[in-house]
mmCIF file of N, CA and C in Angstrom:
data_model
loop_
_atom_site.group_PDB
_atom_site.id
_atom_site.type_symbol
_atom_site.label_atom_id
_atom_site.label_comp_id
_atom_site.label_asym_id
_atom_site.label_seq_id
_atom_site.Cartn_x
_atom_site.Cartn_y
_atom_site.Cartn_z
ATOM 1 N N MET A 1 1.144 -0.992 -0.248
ATOM 2 C CA MET A 1 -0.256 0.047 0.211
ATOM 3 C C MET A 1 0.860 1.521 -0.002
ATOM 4 N N PRO A 2 0.460 2.015 -0.964
ATOM 5 C CA PRO A 2 1.633 3.122 -0.990
ATOM 6 C C PRO A 2 1.331 4.277 -0.170
ATOM 7 N N PRO A 3 2.242 5.040 0.677
ATOM 8 C CA PRO A 3 2.158 5.686 1.893
ATOM 9 C C PRO A 3 1.263 6.898 1.392
ATOM 10 N N SER A 4 0.554 7.573 2.312
ATOM 11 C CA SER A 4 -0.744 8.394 2.088
ATOM 12 C C SER A 4 0.188 9.550 1.819
ATOM 13 N N SER A 5 -0.417 10.692 1.089
ATOM 14 C CA SER A 5 0.392 11.905 0.795
ATOM 15 C C SER A 5 -0.208 13.052 1.752
ATOM 16 N N PRO A 6 0.368 13.991 1.953
ATOM 17 C CA PRO A 6 0.508 15.137 3.036
ATOM 18 C C PRO A 6 -0.877 15.368 2.996
ATOM 19 N N PRO A 7 -1.411 16.255 3.627
ATOM 20 C CA PRO A 7 -2.866 16.752 3.476
ATOM 21 C C PRO A 7 -2.701 17.931 2.690
ATOM 22 N N LEU A 8 -3.365 18.746 2.047
ATOM 23 C CA LEU A 8 -3.107 20.067 1.304
ATOM 24 C C LEU A 8 -2.882 21.195 2.165
ATOM 25 N N LYS A 9 -2.042 21.778 1.751
ATOM 26 C CA LYS A 9 -1.771 23.400 2.538
ATOM 27 C C LYS A 9 -2.477 24.597 1.475
ATOM 28 N N ARG A 10 -2.544 24.033 0.177
ATOM 29 C CA ARG A 10 -3.029 25.627 -0.212
ATOM 30 C C ARG A 10 -3.890 24.692 -1.478
ATOM 31 N N LEU A 11 -4.676 25.605 -2.037
ATOM 32 C CA LEU A 11 -5.564 25.019 -3.377
ATOM 33 C C LEU A 11 -5.372 26.210 -4.312
ATOM 34 N N LEU A 12 -4.834 25.559 -5.657
ATOM 35 C CA LEU A 12 -4.773 26.191 -6.606
ATOM 36 C C LEU A 12 -6.333 26.522 -7.295
ATOM 37 N N VAL A 13 -6.661 27.959 -7.436
ATOM 38 C CA VAL A 13 -8.031 28.291 -8.000
ATOM 39 C C VAL A 13 -7.661 29.428 -9.113
ATOM 40 N N LYS A 14 -8.517 29.453 -9.818
ATOM 41 C CA LYS A 14 -8.791 29.994 -11.342
ATOM 42 C C LYS A 14 -9.794 31.037 -11.338
ATOM 43 N N ASP A 15 -9.729 32.624 -11.253
ATOM 44 C CA ASP A 15 -10.416 33.588 -11.280
ATOM 45 C C ASP A 15 -10.157 34.222 -12.522
ATOM 46 N N GLN A 16 -11.054 34.239 -13.462
ATOM 47 C CA GLN A 16 -11.064 34.850 -14.453
ATOM 48 C C GLN A 16 -9.802 34.419 -15.604
ATOM 49 N N HIS A 17 -8.825 35.183 -15.782
ATOM 50 C CA HIS A 17 -7.384 34.583 -16.787
ATOM 51 C C HIS A 17 -6.349 34.566 -15.468
ATOM 52 N N LYS A 18 -6.757 34.470 -14.358
ATOM 53 C CA LYS A 18 -5.394 34.321 -13.385
ATOM 54 C C LYS A 18 -5.796 32.902 -12.597
ATOM 55 N N LEU A 19 -4.151 32.140 -12.458
ATOM 56 C CA LEU A 19 -4.257 31.345 -11.287
ATOM 57 C C LEU A 19 -3.697 31.902 -10.229
ATOM 58 N N PHE A 20 -4.252 31.409 -9.132
ATOM 59 C CA PHE A 20 -3.412 31.624 -7.994
ATOM 60 C C PHE A 20 -3.724 30.790 -6.612
ATOM 61 N N PHE A 21 -3.131 30.667 -5.502
ATOM 62 C CA PHE A 21 -3.200 30.040 -4.800
ATOM 63 C C PHE A 21 -3.868 30.437 -3.360
ATOM 64 N N ILE A 22 -4.649 29.980 -2.866
ATOM 65 C CA ILE A 22 -5.384 30.073 -1.553
ATOM 66 C C ILE A 22 -5.262 29.017 -0.241
ATOM 67 N N LYS A 23 -4.606 29.609 0.560
ATOM 68 C CA LYS A 23 -4.021 28.559 1.751
ATOM 69 C C LYS A 23 -5.294 28.255 2.514
ATOM 70 N N VAL A 24 -5.415 26.752 2.789
ATOM 71 C CA VAL A 24 -6.344 25.882 3.385
ATOM 72 C C VAL A 24 -6.677 26.577 4.562
ATOM 73 N N ASP A 25 -5.757 27.092 5.505
ATOM 74 C CA ASP A 25 -6.302 27.604 6.801
ATOM 75 C C ASP A 25 -7.055 28.871 6.428
ATOM 76 N N ASP A 26 -7.167 29.539 5.284
ATOM 77 C CA ASP A 26 -7.879 30.926 5.485
ATOM 78 C C ASP A 26 -9.272 30.264 4.778
ATOM 79 N N ILE A 27 -9.695 29.040 4.568
ATOM 80 C CA ILE A 27 -11.074 28.289 3.927
ATOM 81 C C ILE A 27 -12.066 28.150 5.004
ATOM 82 N N LEU A 28 -13.249 28.906 5.017
ATOM 83 C CA LEU A 28 -14.187 28.804 6.035
ATOM 84 C C LEU A 28 -14.848 27.527 5.822
ATOM 85 N N TYR A 29 -15.410 27.044 4.672
ATOM 86 C CA TYR A 29 -16.042 25.609 4.187
ATOM 87 C C TYR A 29 -16.161 25.427 2.719
ATOM 88 N N PHE A 30 -16.334 24.718 2.352
ATOM 89 C CA PHE A 30 -16.491 24.532 0.873
ATOM 90 C C PHE A 30 -18.114 23.817 0.820
ATOM 91 N N GLU A 31 -18.899 24.335 -0.218
ATOM 92 C CA GLU A 31 -19.926 24.061 -0.461
ATOM 93 C C GLU A 31 -20.277 23.128 -2.086
ATOM 94 N N ALA A 32 -20.533 22.282 -1.738
ATOM 95 C CA ALA A 32 -21.018 21.384 -3.182
ATOM 96 C C ALA A 32 -22.278 21.821 -3.798
ATOM 97 N N ASP A 33 -21.670 21.392 -5.413
ATOM 98 C CA ASP A 33 -23.097 21.751 -6.358
ATOM 99 C C ASP A 33 -22.635 20.827 -7.323
ATOM 100 N N GLY A 34 -23.027 19.504 -7.204
ATOM 101 C CA GLY A 34 -22.692 18.521 -8.487
ATOM 102 C C GLY A 34 -21.192 18.454 -8.578
ATOM 103 N N ASN A 35 -20.431 18.801 -9.576
ATOM 104 C CA ASN A 35 -19.317 18.516 -9.897
ATOM 105 C C ASN A 35 -18.244 19.591 -9.393
ATOM 106 N N TYR A 36 -18.921 20.727 -9.110
ATOM 107 C CA TYR A 36 -18.535 22.036 -8.661
ATOM 108 C C TYR A 36 -18.346 22.165 -7.056
ATOM 109 N N ILE A 37 -17.447 22.849 -6.668
ATOM 110 C CA ILE A 37 -17.389 23.411 -5.359
ATOM 111 C C ILE A 37 -17.248 24.847 -5.181
ATOM 112 N N THR A 38 -17.801 25.716 -4.393
ATOM 113 C CA THR A 38 -17.618 26.924 -4.104
ATOM 114 C C THR A 38 -16.936 26.971 -2.753
ATOM 115 N N LEU A 39 -15.853 27.231 -2.667
ATOM 116 C CA LEU A 39 -14.774 27.577 -1.401
ATOM 117 C C LEU A 39 -15.151 29.008 -0.974
ATOM 118 N N HIS A 40 -15.422 29.023 0.063
ATOM 119 C CA HIS A 40 -15.758 29.883 0.833
ATOM 120 C C HIS A 40 -14.826 30.596 1.802
ATOM 121 N N THR A 41 -14.093 31.879 1.485
ATOM 122 C CA THR A 41 -13.329 32.428 2.525
ATOM 123 C C THR A 41 -13.825 33.479 3.341
ATOM 124 N N ARG A 42 -13.009 34.859 4.089
ATOM 125 C CA ARG A 42 -14.044 35.431 4.680
ATOM 126 C C ARG A 42 -14.004 36.689 3.406
ATOM 127 N N GLN A 43 -13.313 36.769 2.628
ATOM 128 C CA GLN A 43 -13.327 37.900 1.235
ATOM 129 C C GLN A 43 -14.193 37.757 0.307
ATOM 130 N N ARG A 44 -14.204 36.314 -0.208
ATOM 131 C CA ARG A 44 -14.824 36.139 -1.137
ATOM 132 C C ARG A 44 -15.126 34.747 -1.742
ATOM 133 N N THR A 45 -15.603 34.268 -2.812
ATOM 134 C CA THR A 45 -15.666 32.588 -3.005
ATOM 135 C C THR A 45 -14.970 32.654 -4.534
ATOM 136 N N TYR A 46 -14.809 31.470 -4.417
ATOM 137 C CA TYR A 46 -14.119 30.769 -5.584
ATOM 138 C C TYR A 46 -14.654 29.413 -6.051
ATOM 139 N N LEU A 47 -14.674 29.025 -7.368
ATOM 140 C CA LEU A 47 -15.336 27.780 -7.797
ATOM 141 C C LEU A 47 -14.153 27.108 -8.301
ATOM 142 N N LEU A 48 -14.419 25.624 -7.886
ATOM 143 C CA LEU A 48 -13.639 24.774 -8.169
ATOM 144 C C LEU A 48 -14.006 23.830 -9.066
ATOM 145 N N TYR A 49 -13.681 22.958 -9.574
ATOM 146 C CA TYR A 49 -14.308 21.643 -10.690
ATOM 147 C C TYR A 49 -13.378 20.472 -9.890
ATOM 148 N N GLU A 50 -14.037 20.150 -9.073
ATOM 149 C CA GLU A 50 -13.754 18.654 -8.284
ATOM 150 C C GLU A 50 -15.300 18.266 -7.517
ATOM 151 N N SER A 51 -15.083 16.880 -7.184
ATOM 152 C CA SER A 51 -16.444 16.402 -6.349
ATOM 153 C C SER A 51 -15.431 16.692 -4.714
ATOM 154 N N LEU A 52 -16.650 16.919 -3.849
ATOM 155 C CA LEU A 52 -16.377 17.189 -2.349
ATOM 156 C C LEU A 52 -15.844 15.932 -1.664
ATOM 157 N N THR A 53 -16.100 14.783 -2.438
ATOM 158 C CA THR A 53 -15.252 13.800 -1.764
ATOM 159 C C THR A 53 -13.951 13.360 -1.856
ATOM 160 N N GLN A 54 -13.306 13.803 -3.300
ATOM 161 C CA GLN A 54 -12.537 13.598 -3.591
ATOM 162 C C GLN A 54 -11.376 14.657 -3.082
ATOM 163 N N LEU A 55 -12.095 15.986 -2.791
ATOM 164 C CA LEU A 55 -11.624 17.033 -2.212
ATOM 165 C C LEU A 55 -11.187 16.568 -0.546
ATOM 166 N N GLU A 56 -12.215 16.042 0.048
ATOM 167 C CA GLU A 56 -12.400 15.838 1.385
ATOM 168 C C GLU A 56 -10.933 14.773 1.928
ATOM 169 N N GLN A 57 -10.968 13.646 0.857
ATOM 170 C CA GLN A 57 -10.025 12.739 1.175
ATOM 171 C C GLN A 57 -8.401 13.666 1.074
ATOM 172 N N ARG A 58 -8.137 14.544 0.401
ATOM 173 C CA ARG A 58 -6.753 15.400 0.441
ATOM 174 C C ARG A 58 -6.753 16.632 1.475
ATOM 175 N N LEU A 59 -7.760 16.591 2.255
ATOM 176 C CA LEU A 59 -7.765 17.588 3.384
ATOM 177 C C LEU A 59 -7.295 17.088 4.618
ATOM 178 N N ASP A 60 -6.868 17.690 5.612
ATOM 179 C CA ASP A 60 -6.521 17.536 6.943
ATOM 180 C C ASP A 60 -7.848 16.855 7.719
ATOM 181 N N SER A 61 -8.410 15.914 8.347
ATOM 182 C CA SER A 61 -9.562 15.674 8.966
ATOM 183 C C SER A 61 -9.666 15.995 10.294
ATOM 184 N N SER A 62 -8.135 16.521 10.640
ATOM 185 C CA SER A 62 -8.280 17.193 12.242
ATOM 186 C C SER A 62 -8.522 18.596 11.859
ATOM 187 N N ASP A 63 -8.782 19.339 10.840
ATOM 188 C CA ASP A 63 -9.464 20.673 10.669
ATOM 189 C C ASP A 63 -10.418 20.687 9.870
ATOM 190 N N PHE A 64 -10.795 19.856 8.859
ATOM 191 C CA PHE A 64 -11.929 19.632 8.062
ATOM 192 C C PHE A 64 -13.056 18.602 8.618
ATOM 193 N N THR A 65 -13.760 18.787 8.417
ATOM 194 C CA THR A 65 -15.111 17.397 8.645
ATOM 195 C C THR A 65 -16.416 17.817 7.615
ATOM 196 N N ARG A 66 -16.973 16.488 7.198
ATOM 197 C CA ARG A 66 -17.853 16.850 6.648
ATOM 198 C C ARG A 66 -19.444 17.103 7.324
ATOM 199 N N ILE A 67 -20.132 18.053 7.241
ATOM 200 C CA ILE A 67 -21.484 18.049 8.144
ATOM 201 C C ILE A 67 -22.773 17.966 7.417
ATOM 202 N N HIS A 68 -22.696 17.727 5.926
ATOM 203 C CA HIS A 68 -23.862 17.764 4.814
ATOM 204 C C HIS A 68 -23.068 17.025 3.973
ATOM 205 N N ARG A 69 -23.935 16.728 3.280
ATOM 206 C CA ARG A 69 -23.669 15.701 1.673
ATOM 207 C C ARG A 69 -22.911 16.946 0.875
ATOM 208 N N SER A 70 -23.683 18.436 0.879
ATOM 209 C CA SER A 70 -22.562 19.524 0.725
ATOM 210 C C SER A 70 -22.065 20.213 1.032
ATOM 211 N N TYR A 71 -21.841 20.041 2.258
ATOM 212 C CA TYR A 71 -20.779 20.949 3.068
ATOM 213 C C TYR A 71 -19.640 20.376 3.540
ATOM 214 N N LEU A 72 -18.624 21.080 3.772
ATOM 215 C CA LEU A 72 -17.162 20.459 4.248
ATOM 216 C C LEU A 72 -16.813 21.255 4.725
ATOM 217 N N ILE A 73 -16.939 21.776 6.545
ATOM 218 C CA ILE A 73 -16.340 22.808 7.259
ATOM 219 C C ILE A 73 -14.875 22.811 7.850
ATOM 220 N N ASN A 74 -14.473 23.878 7.769
ATOM 221 C CA ASN A 74 -12.956 23.969 8.652
ATOM 222 C C ASN A 74 -13.161 24.320 10.036
ATOM 223 N N LEU A 75 -13.342 23.448 10.866
ATOM 224 C CA LEU A 75 -13.505 23.396 12.232
ATOM 225 C C LEU A 75 -12.974 24.732 13.097
ATOM 226 N N ASN A 76 -11.804 24.998 12.394
ATOM 227 C CA ASN A 76 -11.267 26.183 13.015
ATOM 228 C C ASN A 76 -11.942 27.272 13.061
ATOM 229 N N TYR A 77 -13.330 27.580 12.312
ATOM 230 C CA TYR A 77 -13.960 28.361 12.264
ATOM 231 C C TYR A 77 -15.032 28.502 12.613
ATOM 232 N N VAL A 78 -15.006 27.527 13.756
ATOM 233 C CA VAL A 78 -16.924 27.176 14.175
ATOM 234 C C VAL A 78 -16.943 28.224 15.580
ATOM 235 N N GLU A 79 -17.561 28.764 15.638
ATOM 236 C CA GLU A 79 -18.099 29.668 16.781
ATOM 237 C C GLU A 79 -19.055 28.942 17.866
ATOM 238 N N GLU A 80 -19.981 28.227 16.979
ATOM 239 C CA GLU A 80 -21.310 27.885 18.121
ATOM 240 C C GLU A 80 -22.060 26.865 17.365
ATOM 241 N N LEU A 81 -22.434 25.999 18.436
ATOM 242 C CA LEU A 81 -23.094 24.592 17.683
ATOM 243 C C LEU A 81 -24.496 24.729 18.492
ATOM 244 N N GLU A 82 -25.602 24.868 17.846
ATOM 245 C CA GLU A 82 -27.076 24.694 18.422
ATOM 246 C C GLU A 82 -27.909 23.733 18.208
ATOM 247 N N GLY A 83 -28.477 22.978 19.003
ATOM 248 C CA GLY A 83 -29.259 21.666 18.691
ATOM 249 C C GLY A 83 -30.504 22.217 17.953
ATOM 250 N N TYR A 84 -30.508 21.257 17.174
ATOM 251 C CA TYR A 84 -31.651 21.536 16.267
ATOM 252 C C TYR A 84 -32.676 20.486 16.378
ATOM 253 N N PHE A 85 -33.120 19.895 15.578
ATOM 254 C CA PHE A 85 -34.162 19.208 15.288
ATOM 255 C C PHE A 85 -34.054 17.582 15.148
ATOM 256 N N ASN A 86 -33.888 16.877 16.097
ATOM 257 C CA ASN A 86 -33.531 15.425 15.793
ATOM 258 C C ASN A 86 -32.045 14.847 15.364
ATOM 259 N N GLY A 87 -31.244 15.529 16.856
ATOM 260 C CA GLY A 87 -29.976 15.101 16.718
ATOM 261 C C GLY A 87 -28.843 16.009 15.573
ATOM 262 N N GLU A 88 -29.712 17.386 15.049
ATOM 263 C CA GLU A 88 -29.061 17.753 13.903
ATOM 264 C C GLU A 88 -28.505 19.018 14.626
ATOM 265 N N TYR A 89 -27.733 19.706 14.014
ATOM 266 C CA TYR A 89 -27.010 20.959 14.782
ATOM 267 C C TYR A 89 -27.272 22.004 13.862
ATOM 268 N N LEU A 90 -26.976 23.332 14.302
ATOM 269 C CA LEU A 90 -26.803 24.389 13.535
ATOM 270 C C LEU A 90 -25.593 25.010 13.680
ATOM 271 N N VAL A 91 -24.378 24.862 12.953
ATOM 272 C CA VAL A 91 -23.458 25.469 12.970
ATOM 273 C C VAL A 91 -23.023 26.802 12.566
ATOM 274 N N LYS A 92 -22.457 27.867 13.623
ATOM 275 C CA LYS A 92 -22.552 29.108 13.546
ATOM 276 C C LYS A 92 -20.850 29.410 13.130
ATOM 277 N N LEU A 93 -20.318 29.840 12.247
ATOM 278 C CA LEU A 93 -18.960 30.027 11.829
ATOM 279 C C LEU A 93 -18.759 31.762 11.609
ATOM 280 N N THR A 94 -17.299 31.808 11.810
ATOM 281 C CA THR A 94 -16.887 33.018 11.660
ATOM 282 C C THR A 94 -17.198 33.995 10.375
ATOM 283 N N GLY A 95 -17.491 34.822 10.760
ATOM 284 C CA GLY A 95 -18.482 35.791 9.438
ATOM 285 C C GLY A 95 -19.708 35.923 9.248
ATOM 286 N N GLY A 96 -20.641 35.068 10.125
ATOM 287 C CA GLY A 96 -21.656 34.829 10.380
ATOM 288 C C GLY A 96 -22.602 34.066 9.501
ATOM 289 N N HIS A 97 -21.830 32.786 8.640
ATOM 290 C CA HIS A 97 -22.332 32.018 7.736
ATOM 291 C C HIS A 97 -22.783 30.624 9.126
ATOM 292 N N THR A 98 -24.097 30.431 8.570
ATOM 293 C CA THR A 98 -24.889 29.159 9.458
ATOM 294 C C THR A 98 -25.445 28.240 8.492
ATOM 295 N N LEU A 99 -24.639 26.685 8.962
ATOM 296 C CA LEU A 99 -24.955 25.839 7.931
ATOM 297 C C LEU A 99 -25.687 24.566 8.851
ATOM 298 N N LYS A 100 -26.463 23.621 8.413
ATOM 299 C CA LYS A 100 -26.889 22.696 9.093
ATOM 300 C C LYS A 100 -25.922 21.370 8.913
ATOM 301 N N TRP A 101 -25.787 20.663 10.182
ATOM 302 C CA TRP A 101 -25.141 19.593 10.370
ATOM 303 C C TRP A 101 -26.123 18.402 10.305
ATOM 304 N N THR A 102 -26.400 17.593 9.400
ATOM 305 C CA THR A 102 -27.115 16.730 9.443
ATOM 306 C C THR A 102 -27.071 15.463 10.509
ATOM 307 N N ARG A 103 -28.156 14.921 10.699
ATOM 308 C CA ARG A 103 -27.983 13.451 11.145
ATOM 309 C C ARG A 103 -27.171 12.337 10.741
ATOM 310 N N PHE A 104 -26.985 12.338 9.329
ATOM 311 C CA PHE A 104 -26.513 11.752 8.772
ATOM 312 C C PHE A 104 -24.783 11.341 9.025
ATOM 313 N N TYR A 105 -24.342 12.766 9.370
ATOM 314 C CA TYR A 105 -23.157 12.977 9.618
ATOM 315 C C TYR A 105 -22.983 13.287 11.281
ATOM 316 N N ARG A 106 -23.845 12.440 12.002
ATOM 317 C CA ARG A 106 -23.736 12.822 13.363
ATOM 318 C C ARG A 106 -22.516 12.317 13.879
ATOM 319 N N ALA A 107 -21.844 11.065 13.417
ATOM 320 C CA ALA A 107 -20.555 10.691 13.848
ATOM 321 C C ALA A 107 -19.454 11.633 13.896
ATOM 322 N N ASN A 108 -19.563 12.322 12.897
ATOM 323 C CA ASN A 108 -18.397 13.532 12.717
ATOM 324 C C ASN A 108 -18.765 14.582 13.623
ATOM 325 N N ALA A 109 -19.994 15.009 14.297
ATOM 326 C CA ALA A 109 -20.344 15.910 14.972
ATOM 327 C C ALA A 109 -19.660 15.336 16.799
ATOM 328 N N LYS A 110 -20.134 14.060 17.076
ATOM 329 C CA LYS A 110 -19.692 13.320 18.027
ATOM 330 C C LYS A 110 -18.131 13.305 18.257
ATOM 331 N N ASP A 111 -17.278 13.147 17.216
ATOM 332 C CA ASP A 111 -15.655 13.461 17.375
ATOM 333 C C ASP A 111 -15.453 14.584 17.668
ATOM 334 N N PHE A 112 -16.157 15.578 16.996
ATOM 335 C CA PHE A 112 -15.987 16.889 17.015
ATOM 336 C C PHE A 112 -15.748 17.261 18.414
ATOM 337 N N LEU A 113 -17.087 17.166 18.948
ATOM 338 C CA LEU A 113 -17.758 17.064 20.187
ATOM 339 C C LEU A 113 -16.384 16.681 21.423
ATOM 340 N N THR A 114 -16.278 15.675 21.364
ATOM 341 C CA THR A 114 -15.339 14.846 22.405
ATOM 342 C C THR A 114 -14.054 15.709 22.223
ATOM 343 N N LYS A 115 -13.646 15.813 20.830
ATOM 344 C CA LYS A 115 -11.762 16.588 20.524
ATOM 345 C C LYS A 115 -11.989 17.647 21.411
ATOM 346 N N TYR A 116 -13.101 18.529 21.570
ATOM 347 C CA TYR A 116 -13.048 19.881 22.080
ATOM 348 C C TYR A 116 -13.513 20.096 23.702
ATOM 349 N N GLN A 117 -13.913 18.805 24.098
ATOM 350 C CA GLN A 117 -14.196 18.789 25.800
ATOM 351 C C GLN A 117 -13.158 18.687 26.488
#
């Protein structure tokens, strides 16, 4: 079995006719829409062409976790978790973003809560 590659430190994004790097530490969350991902930072958003599942495998799992089939969040920007309905949570991120942590990804929530207690 080949050794696993180290987690990504930055992503190459294209904006109009320019290519540049975004530090993974600056990313609040990723939002999937089909094979496209919107990368959200405090300043702006960028579009990537990749599946969320593929991207998730390349990120550091101690910093990023899947909370919904369409959302992958940076745990370093979580400000608040609010109990919602049926074991789900509302996740409030830095910058005022609120996303739903669905029960399908409940195990990730338990890992997160155990890690930070």
